[in-house]
Short mmCIF file of C-alpha atoms and ligand atoms in Angstrom, two decimals:
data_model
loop_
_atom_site.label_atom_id
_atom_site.label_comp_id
_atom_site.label_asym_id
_atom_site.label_seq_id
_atom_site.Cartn_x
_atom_site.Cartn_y
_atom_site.Cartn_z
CA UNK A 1 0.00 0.00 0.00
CA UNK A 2 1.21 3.41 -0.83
CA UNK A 3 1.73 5.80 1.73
CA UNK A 4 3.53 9.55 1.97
CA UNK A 5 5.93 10.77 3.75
CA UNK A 6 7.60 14.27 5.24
CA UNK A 7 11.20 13.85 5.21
CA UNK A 8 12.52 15.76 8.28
CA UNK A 9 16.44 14.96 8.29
CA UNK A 10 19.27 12.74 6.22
CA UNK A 11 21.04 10.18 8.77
CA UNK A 12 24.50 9.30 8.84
CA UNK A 13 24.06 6.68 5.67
CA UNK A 14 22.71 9.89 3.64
CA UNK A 15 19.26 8.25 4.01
CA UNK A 16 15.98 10.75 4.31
CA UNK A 17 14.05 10.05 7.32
CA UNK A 18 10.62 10.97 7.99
CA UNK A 19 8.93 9.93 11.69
CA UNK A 20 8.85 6.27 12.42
CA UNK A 21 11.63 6.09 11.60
CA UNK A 22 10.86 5.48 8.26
CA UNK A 23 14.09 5.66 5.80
CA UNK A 24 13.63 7.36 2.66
CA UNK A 25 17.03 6.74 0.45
CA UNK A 26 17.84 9.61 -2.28
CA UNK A 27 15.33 12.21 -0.55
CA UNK A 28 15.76 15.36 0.70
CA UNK A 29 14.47 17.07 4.07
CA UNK A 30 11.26 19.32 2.99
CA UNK A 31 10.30 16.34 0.46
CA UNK A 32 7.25 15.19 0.44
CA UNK A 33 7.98 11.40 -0.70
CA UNK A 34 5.09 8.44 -1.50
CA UNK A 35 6.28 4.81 -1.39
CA UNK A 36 5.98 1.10 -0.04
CA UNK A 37 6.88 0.79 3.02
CA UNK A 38 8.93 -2.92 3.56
CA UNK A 39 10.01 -2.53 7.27
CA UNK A 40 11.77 0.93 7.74
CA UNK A 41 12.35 1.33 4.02
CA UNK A 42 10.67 3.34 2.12
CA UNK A 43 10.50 1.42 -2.05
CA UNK A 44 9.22 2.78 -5.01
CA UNK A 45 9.99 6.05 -4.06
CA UNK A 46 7.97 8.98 -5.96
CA UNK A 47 8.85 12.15 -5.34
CA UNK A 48 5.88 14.33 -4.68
CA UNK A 49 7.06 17.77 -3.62
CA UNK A 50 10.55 18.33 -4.29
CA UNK A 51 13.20 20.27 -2.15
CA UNK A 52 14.61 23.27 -3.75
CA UNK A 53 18.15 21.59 -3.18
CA UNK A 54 17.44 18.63 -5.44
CA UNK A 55 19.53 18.81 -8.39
CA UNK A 56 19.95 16.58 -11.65
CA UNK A 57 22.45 14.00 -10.74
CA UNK A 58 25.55 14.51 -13.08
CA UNK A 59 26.32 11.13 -13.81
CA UNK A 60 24.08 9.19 -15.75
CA UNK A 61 25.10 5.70 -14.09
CA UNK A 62 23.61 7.53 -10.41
CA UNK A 63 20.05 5.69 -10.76
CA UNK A 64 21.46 2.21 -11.01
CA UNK A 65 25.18 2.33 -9.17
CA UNK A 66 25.84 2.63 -5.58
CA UNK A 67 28.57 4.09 -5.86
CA UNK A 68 27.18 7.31 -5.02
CA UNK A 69 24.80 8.42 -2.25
CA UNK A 70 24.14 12.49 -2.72
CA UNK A 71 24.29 13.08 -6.00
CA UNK A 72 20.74 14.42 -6.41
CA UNK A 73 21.20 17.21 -3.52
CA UNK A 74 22.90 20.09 -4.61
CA UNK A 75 26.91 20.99 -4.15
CA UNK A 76 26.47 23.27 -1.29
CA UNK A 77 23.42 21.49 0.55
CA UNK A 78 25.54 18.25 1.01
CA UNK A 79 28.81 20.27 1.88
CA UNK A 80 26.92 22.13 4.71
CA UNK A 81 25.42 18.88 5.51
CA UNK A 82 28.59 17.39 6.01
CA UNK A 83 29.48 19.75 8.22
CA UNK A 84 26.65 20.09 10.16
CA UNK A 85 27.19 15.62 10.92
CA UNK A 86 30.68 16.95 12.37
CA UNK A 87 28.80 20.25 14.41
CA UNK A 88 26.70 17.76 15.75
CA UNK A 89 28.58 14.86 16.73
CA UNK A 90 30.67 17.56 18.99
CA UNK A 91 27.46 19.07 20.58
CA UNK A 92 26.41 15.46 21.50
CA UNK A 93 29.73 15.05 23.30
CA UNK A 94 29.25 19.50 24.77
CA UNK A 95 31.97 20.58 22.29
CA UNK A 96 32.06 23.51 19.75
CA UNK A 97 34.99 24.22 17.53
CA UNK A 98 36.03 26.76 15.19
CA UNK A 99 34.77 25.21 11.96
CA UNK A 100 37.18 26.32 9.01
CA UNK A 101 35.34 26.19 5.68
CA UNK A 102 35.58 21.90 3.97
CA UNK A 103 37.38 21.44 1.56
CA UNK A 104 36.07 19.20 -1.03
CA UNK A 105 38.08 17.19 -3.56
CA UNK A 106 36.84 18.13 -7.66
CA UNK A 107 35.22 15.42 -9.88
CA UNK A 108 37.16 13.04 -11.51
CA UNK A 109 39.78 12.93 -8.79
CA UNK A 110 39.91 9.53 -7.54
CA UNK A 111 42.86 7.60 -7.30
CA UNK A 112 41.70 4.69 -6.34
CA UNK A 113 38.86 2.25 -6.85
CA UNK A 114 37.76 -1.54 -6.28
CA UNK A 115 35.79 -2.76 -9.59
CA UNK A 116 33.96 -5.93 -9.15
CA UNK A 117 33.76 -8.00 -12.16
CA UNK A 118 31.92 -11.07 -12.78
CA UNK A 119 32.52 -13.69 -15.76
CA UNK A 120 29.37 -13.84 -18.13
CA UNK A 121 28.55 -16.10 -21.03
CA UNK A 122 29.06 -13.20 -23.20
CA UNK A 123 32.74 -12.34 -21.24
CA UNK A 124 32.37 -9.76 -18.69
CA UNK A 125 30.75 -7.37 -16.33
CA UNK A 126 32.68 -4.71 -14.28
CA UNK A 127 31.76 -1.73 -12.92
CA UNK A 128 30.60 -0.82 -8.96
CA UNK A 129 27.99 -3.05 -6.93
CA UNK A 130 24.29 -1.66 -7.93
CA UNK A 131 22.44 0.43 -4.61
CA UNK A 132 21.62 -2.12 -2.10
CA UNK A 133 21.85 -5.20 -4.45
CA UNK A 134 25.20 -7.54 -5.98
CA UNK A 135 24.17 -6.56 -9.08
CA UNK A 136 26.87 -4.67 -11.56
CA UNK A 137 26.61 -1.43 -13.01
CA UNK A 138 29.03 -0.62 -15.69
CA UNK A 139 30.55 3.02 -15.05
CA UNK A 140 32.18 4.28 -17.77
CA UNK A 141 31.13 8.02 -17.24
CA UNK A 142 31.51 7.43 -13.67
CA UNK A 143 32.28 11.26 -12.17
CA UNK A 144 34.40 9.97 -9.64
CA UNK A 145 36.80 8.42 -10.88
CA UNK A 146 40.57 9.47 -12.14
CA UNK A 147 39.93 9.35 -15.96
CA UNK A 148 43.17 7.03 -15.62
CA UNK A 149 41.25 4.39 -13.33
CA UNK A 150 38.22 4.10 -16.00
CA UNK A 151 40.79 3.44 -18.64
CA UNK A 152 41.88 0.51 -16.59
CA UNK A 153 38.80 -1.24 -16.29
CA UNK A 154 39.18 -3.31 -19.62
CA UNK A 155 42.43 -4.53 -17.41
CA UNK A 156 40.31 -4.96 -14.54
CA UNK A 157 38.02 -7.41 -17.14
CA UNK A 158 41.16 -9.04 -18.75
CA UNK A 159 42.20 -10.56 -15.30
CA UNK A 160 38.69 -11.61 -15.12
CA UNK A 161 38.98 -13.83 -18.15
CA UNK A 162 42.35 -15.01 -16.98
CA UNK A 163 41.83 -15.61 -13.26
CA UNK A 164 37.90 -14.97 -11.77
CA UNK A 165 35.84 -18.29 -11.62
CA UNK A 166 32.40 -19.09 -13.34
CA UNK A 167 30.69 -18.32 -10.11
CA UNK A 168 32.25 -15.77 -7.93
CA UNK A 169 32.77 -11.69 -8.10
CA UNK A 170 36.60 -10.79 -8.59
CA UNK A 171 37.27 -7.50 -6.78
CA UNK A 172 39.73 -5.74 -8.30
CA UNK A 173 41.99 -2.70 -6.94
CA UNK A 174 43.11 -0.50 -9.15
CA UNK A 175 45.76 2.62 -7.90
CA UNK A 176 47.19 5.38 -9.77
CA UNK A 177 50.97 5.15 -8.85
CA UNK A 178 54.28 6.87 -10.00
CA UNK A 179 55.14 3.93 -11.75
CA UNK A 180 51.64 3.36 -13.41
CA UNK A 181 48.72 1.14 -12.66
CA UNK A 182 49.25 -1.07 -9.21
CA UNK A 183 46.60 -3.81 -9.15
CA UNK A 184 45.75 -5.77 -6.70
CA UNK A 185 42.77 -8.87 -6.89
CA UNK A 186 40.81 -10.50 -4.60
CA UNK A 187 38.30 -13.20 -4.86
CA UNK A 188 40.19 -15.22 -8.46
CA UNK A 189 40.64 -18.65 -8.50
CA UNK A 190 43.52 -20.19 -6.45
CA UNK A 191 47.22 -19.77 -8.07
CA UNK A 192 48.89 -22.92 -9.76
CA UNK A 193 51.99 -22.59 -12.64
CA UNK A 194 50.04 -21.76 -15.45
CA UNK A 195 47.86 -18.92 -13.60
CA UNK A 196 50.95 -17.05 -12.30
CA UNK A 197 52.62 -17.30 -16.00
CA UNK A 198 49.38 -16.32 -17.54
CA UNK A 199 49.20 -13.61 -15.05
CA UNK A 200 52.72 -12.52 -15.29
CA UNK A 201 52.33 -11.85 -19.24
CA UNK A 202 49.09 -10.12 -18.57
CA UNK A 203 51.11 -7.35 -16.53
CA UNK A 204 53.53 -7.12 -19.14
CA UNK A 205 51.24 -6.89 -21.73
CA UNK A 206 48.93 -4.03 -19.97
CA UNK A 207 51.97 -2.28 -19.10
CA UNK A 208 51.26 -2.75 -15.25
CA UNK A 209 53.48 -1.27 -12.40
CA UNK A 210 52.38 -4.38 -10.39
CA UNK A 211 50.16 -7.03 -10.19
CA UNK A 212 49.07 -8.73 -6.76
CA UNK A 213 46.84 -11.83 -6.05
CA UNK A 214 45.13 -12.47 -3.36
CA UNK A 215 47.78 -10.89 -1.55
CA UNK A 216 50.74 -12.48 -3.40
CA UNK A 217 52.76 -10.08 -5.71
CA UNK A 218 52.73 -11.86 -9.04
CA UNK A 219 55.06 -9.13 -10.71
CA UNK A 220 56.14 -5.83 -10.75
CA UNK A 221 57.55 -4.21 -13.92
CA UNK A 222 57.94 -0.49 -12.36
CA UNK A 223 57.77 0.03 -8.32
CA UNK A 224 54.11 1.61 -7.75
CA UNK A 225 55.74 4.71 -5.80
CA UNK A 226 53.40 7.20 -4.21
CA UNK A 227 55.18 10.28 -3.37
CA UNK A 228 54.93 11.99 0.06
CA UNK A 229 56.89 15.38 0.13
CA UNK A 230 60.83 14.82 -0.98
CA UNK A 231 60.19 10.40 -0.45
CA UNK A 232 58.98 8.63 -2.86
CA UNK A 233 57.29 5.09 -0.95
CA UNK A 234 56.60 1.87 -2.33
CA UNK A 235 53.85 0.76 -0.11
CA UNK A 236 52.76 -2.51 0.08
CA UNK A 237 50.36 -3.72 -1.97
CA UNK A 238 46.53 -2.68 -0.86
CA UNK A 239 48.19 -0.64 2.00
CA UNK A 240 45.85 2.18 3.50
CA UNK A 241 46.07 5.28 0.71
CA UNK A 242 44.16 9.11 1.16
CA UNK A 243 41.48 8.82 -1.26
CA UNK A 244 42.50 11.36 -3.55
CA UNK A 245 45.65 13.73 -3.65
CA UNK A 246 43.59 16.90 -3.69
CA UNK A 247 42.78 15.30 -0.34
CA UNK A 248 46.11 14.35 1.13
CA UNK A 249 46.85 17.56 -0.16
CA UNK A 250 44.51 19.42 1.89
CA UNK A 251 44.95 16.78 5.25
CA UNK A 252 48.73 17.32 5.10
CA UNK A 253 48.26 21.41 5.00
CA UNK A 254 46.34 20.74 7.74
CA UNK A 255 48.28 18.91 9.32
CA UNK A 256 51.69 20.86 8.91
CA UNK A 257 49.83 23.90 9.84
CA UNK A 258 48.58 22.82 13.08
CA UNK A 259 52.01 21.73 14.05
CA UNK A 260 54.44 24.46 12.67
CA UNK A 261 57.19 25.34 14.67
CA UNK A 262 57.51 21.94 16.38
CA UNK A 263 61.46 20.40 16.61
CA UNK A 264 60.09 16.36 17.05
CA UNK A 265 56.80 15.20 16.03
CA UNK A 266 55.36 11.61 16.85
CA UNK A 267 53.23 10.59 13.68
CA UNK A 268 50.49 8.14 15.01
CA UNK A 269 48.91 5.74 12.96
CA UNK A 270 51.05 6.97 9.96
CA UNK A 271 50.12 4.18 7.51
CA UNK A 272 53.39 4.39 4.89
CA UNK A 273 54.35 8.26 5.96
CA UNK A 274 51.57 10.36 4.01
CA UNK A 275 52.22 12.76 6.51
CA UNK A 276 55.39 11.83 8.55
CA UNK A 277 57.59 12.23 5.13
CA UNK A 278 56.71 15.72 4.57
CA UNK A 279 56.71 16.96 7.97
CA UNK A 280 60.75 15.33 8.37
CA UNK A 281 61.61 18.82 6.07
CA UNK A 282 61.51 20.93 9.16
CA UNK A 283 61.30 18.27 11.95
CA UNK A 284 62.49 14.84 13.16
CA UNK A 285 59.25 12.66 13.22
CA UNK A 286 58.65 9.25 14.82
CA UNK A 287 55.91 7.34 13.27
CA UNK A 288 54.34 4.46 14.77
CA UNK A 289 52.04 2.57 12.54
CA UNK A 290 50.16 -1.52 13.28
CA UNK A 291 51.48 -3.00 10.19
CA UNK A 292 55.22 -3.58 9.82
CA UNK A 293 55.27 -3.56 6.08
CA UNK A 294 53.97 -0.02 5.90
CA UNK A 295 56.98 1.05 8.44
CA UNK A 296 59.12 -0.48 6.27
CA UNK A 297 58.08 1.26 3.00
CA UNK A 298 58.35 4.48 5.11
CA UNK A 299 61.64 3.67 6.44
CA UNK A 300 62.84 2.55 3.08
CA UNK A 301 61.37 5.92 1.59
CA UNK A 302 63.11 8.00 4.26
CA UNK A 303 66.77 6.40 3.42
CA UNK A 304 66.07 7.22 -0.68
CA UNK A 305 65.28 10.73 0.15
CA UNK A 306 67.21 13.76 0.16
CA UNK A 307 67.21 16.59 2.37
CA UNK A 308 65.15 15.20 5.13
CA UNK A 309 65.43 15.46 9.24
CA UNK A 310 65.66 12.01 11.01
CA UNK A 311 62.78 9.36 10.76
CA UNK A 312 62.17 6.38 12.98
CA UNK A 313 59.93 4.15 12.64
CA UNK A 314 58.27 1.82 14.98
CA UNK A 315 55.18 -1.11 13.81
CA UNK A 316 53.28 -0.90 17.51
CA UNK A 317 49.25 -1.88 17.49
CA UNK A 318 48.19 1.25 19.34
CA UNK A 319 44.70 -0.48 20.53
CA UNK A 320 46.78 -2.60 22.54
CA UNK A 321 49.77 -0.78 23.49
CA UNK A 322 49.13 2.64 22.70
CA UNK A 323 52.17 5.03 23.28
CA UNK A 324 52.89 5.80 27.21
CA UNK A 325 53.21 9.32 28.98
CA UNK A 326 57.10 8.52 29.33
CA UNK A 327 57.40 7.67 25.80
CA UNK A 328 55.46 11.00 24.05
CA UNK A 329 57.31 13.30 26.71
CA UNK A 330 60.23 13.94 24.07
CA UNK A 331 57.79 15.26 21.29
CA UNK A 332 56.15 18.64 21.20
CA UNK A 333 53.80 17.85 18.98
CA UNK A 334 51.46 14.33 18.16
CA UNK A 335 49.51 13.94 15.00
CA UNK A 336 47.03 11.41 15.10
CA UNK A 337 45.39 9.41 12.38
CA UNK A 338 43.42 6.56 13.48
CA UNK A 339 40.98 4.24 11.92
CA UNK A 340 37.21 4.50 12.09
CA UNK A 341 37.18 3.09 15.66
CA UNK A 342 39.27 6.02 16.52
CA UNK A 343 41.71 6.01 19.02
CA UNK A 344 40.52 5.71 22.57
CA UNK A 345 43.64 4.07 24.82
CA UNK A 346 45.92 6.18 22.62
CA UNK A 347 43.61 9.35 23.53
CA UNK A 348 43.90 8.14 27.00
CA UNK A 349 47.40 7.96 27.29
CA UNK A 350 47.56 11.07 25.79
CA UNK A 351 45.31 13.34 28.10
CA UNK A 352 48.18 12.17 30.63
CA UNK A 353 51.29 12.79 28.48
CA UNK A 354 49.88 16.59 27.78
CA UNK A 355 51.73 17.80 25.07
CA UNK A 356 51.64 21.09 23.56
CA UNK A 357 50.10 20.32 20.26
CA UNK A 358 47.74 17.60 18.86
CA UNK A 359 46.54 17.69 15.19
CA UNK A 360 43.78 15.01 14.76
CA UNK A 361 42.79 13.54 11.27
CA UNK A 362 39.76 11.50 11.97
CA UNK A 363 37.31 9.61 9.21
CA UNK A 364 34.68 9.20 11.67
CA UNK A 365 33.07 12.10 13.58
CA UNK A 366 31.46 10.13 16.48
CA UNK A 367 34.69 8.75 17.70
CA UNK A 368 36.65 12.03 16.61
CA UNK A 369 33.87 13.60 19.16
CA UNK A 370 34.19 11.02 21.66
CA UNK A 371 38.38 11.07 21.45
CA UNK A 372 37.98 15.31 21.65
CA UNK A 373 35.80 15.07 24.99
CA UNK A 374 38.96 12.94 26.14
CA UNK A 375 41.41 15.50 25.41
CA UNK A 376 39.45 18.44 26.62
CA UNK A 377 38.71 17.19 29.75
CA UNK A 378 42.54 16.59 30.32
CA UNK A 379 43.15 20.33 29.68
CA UNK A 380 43.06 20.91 25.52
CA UNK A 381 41.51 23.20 23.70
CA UNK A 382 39.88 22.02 20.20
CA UNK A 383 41.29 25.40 18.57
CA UNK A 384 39.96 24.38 14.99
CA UNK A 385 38.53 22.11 12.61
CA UNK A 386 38.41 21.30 8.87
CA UNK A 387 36.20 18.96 7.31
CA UNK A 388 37.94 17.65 4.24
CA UNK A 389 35.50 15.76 2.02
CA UNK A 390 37.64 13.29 -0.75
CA UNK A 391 34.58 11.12 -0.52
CA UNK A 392 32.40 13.80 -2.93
CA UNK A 393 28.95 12.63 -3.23
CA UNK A 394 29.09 9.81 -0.58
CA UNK A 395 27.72 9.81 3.12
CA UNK A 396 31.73 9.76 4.47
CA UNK A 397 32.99 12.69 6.44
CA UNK A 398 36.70 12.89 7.16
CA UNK A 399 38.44 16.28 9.07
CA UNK A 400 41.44 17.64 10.34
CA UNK A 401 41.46 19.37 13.81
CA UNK A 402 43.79 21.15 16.26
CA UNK A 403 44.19 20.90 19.80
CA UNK A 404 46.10 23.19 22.42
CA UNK A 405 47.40 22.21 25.49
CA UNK A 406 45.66 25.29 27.92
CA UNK A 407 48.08 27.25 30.13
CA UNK A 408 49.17 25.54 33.25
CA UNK A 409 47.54 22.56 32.78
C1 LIG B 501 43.33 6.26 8.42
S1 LIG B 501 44.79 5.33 8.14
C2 LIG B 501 45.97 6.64 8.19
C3 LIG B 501 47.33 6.32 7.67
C4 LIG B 501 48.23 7.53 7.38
N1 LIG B 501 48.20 8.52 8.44
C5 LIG B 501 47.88 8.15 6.05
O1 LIG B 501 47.34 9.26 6.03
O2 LIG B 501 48.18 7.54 5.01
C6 LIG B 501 44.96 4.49 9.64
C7 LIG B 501 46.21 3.66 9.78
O3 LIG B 501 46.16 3.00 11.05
C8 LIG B 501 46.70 1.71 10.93
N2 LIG B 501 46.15 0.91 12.05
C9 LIG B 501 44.94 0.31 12.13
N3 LIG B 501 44.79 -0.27 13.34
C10 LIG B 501 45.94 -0.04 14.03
C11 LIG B 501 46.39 -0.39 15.33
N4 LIG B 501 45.62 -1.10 16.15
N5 LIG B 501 47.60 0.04 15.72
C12 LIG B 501 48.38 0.76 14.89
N6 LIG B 501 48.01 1.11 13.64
C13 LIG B 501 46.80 0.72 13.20
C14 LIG B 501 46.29 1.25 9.54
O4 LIG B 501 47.16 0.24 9.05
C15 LIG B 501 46.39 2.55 8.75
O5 LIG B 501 47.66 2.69 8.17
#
């Protein structure tokens, strides 16, 4: 039975919700929206009134791909939007900061994608999962995406044909590197001699940087080097990457903003040195990071470079043994990047250690909130924050933040 609907808000998933709940996805608040209702869902949606902020979505794959989440909503409603999920996370937790205007990465910018691809009787199908469903869409005006990365989803389909079984979905990584295309698939059928040879030509022949399976490199023709400041990093293959470089671009100003001036920095969760590499031009840096190959690809970046201050690196899981007061007294300033759990027994440690600076890079605003309470109860102040948006058109929020240690704390 068809019913309508007021949509009063968008939830964290970019959903419209009306009272109930009742979810509404791809509405707007203001809409007046008819449907089926099949538990809290909302189907065979009809927009009845709509909101002055819908727009026309600009890609024409946005009705069938789920890649995408906002793209009927106008530029500037989901920007403020995103910002308001940060205000409000904070105000749940009593904070207010100084909210610096987001920055949000252009179209097109993308540097790195997963494209699922399935075998067919005709050959292939690759593109991004359909909304809600395992079905593929194809994408190849996908607004996204690095032009580069759409021209690489024939390769994507080539290792399909070579490697993905009858049955199963191949998921297939495909970075932008230095050194060209680094690839990385999950989900093929299991190695054996004639796989790995057929494999190995198929790199050569598509000119690949390198080619991983199922976390086994198969070859690499060029090192995939990502470049972080003066160091140029090999990182392992599928290793945590900023989503675009606009992005990192706009984290790592950030970043070296909030702690200018500082003589030693300890770089937390620093992944393969997006941010400890260019910060070692004007200060030694420690950076402490969960998976020892990253630290290694950091390391080994630091000792090719030229012209940088001294790096150490340490592989530490910071859940379970986050850094101690006696071991952060050195630095005079801590940047933080944690995963989406945040970084609670870090943040702990931290409100003891009270050093002078603390930039925080979070991708999750309810345990950024929730990690900020920490700190200002221990005697910060959260001086500033940017929401930096490389996920354009999705429900992700990611920001950069500052926090000062208050006098004679
Ligand atoms: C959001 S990424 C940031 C990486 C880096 N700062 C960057 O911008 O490229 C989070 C990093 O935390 C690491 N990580 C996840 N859990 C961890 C843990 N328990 N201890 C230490 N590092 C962890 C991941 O491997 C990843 O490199």
């Amino acid at each position: 039975m068809t019913q309508t609907y007021t949509i009063t808000r968008l939830g964290h998933q970019g959903d419209g919700i009306s009272d109930g709940p009742v979810y509404a996805p791809r509405t707007l608040p203001g809409e007046v929206v008819s449907g089926t209702l099949l538990g809290q869902f909302l189907s065979d949606i009809r927009v009845e009134t709509p909101s002055d902020q819908r727009v026309k979505a600009p890609c024409r794959h946005y009705k069938s791909c789920g890649g995408c989440q906002l793209q009927h909503a106008a530029d500037d409603f989901v920007a403020d939007w995103k910002v308001e999920v940060v205000r409000n996370a904070l105000t749940a937790q009593g904070l207010e900061a100084d909210m610096r205007p987001i920055h949000t990465s252009p179209e097109r910018s993308r540097r790195r994608a997963t494209i699922a691809v399935r075998r067919t009787k005709k050959g292939t199908l690759a593109g991004f999962h359909g909304r809600a469903s395992d079905t593929i869409t194809e994408i190849p005006d996908c607004h996204l995406l690095d032009l580069a990365l759409i021209a690489a989803i024939p390769v994507a389909e080539a290792l399909a044909v070579l490697g993905g079984s009858r049955k199963g979905v191949l998921a297939v990584t495909l970075t932008l590197s230095e050194g060209g295309l680094d690839v990385a698939v999950k989900g093929g059928k299991s190695l054996d001699g004639p796989l790995e040879l057929a494999l190995a030509q198929a790199t050569e022949k598509h000119g690949l940087a390198r080619l991983s399976w199922d976390g086994e490199v198969i070859a690499m023709r060029q090192p995939p080097v990502q470049r972080f400041g003066a160091a140029d990093v090999v990182p392992p293959s599928g290793a945590f990457l900023q989503a675009t470089k606009d992005g990192e671009q706009a984290l790592l100003q950030a970043v070296s903003e909030a702690t200018s001036g500082a003589k030693r920095i300890v770089d937390l969760f620093a992944g393969c040195g997006t941010f400890s590499l260019p910060l070692a031009e004007t200060a030694e840096v420690h950076a402490v990071e969960g998976e020892a190959a990253m630290t290694q690809a950091l390391d080994q970046g630091w000792r090719r470079a030229q012209g940088l201050k001294r790096v150490t690196t340490e592989a530490r899981d910071l859940f379970r043994r986050p850094l101690m007061p006696d071991e952060l007294k050195s630095f005079d300033a801590v940047v933080i990047d944690p995963p989406r759990a945040g970084a609670e027994a870090q943040v702990a440690e931290l409100a003891q250690a009270l050093r002078p600076v603390i930039a925080y890079v979070s991708c999750n605003p309810v345990t950024f909130a929730r990690d900020a309470k920490t700190l200002v109860n221990a005697g910060y102040t959260l001086e500033w924050l940017q929401v930096v948006d490389q996920f354009r058109w999705s429900s992700h929020t990611e920001l950069a933040a500052r926090f000062i240690l208050n006098p004679k704390t």
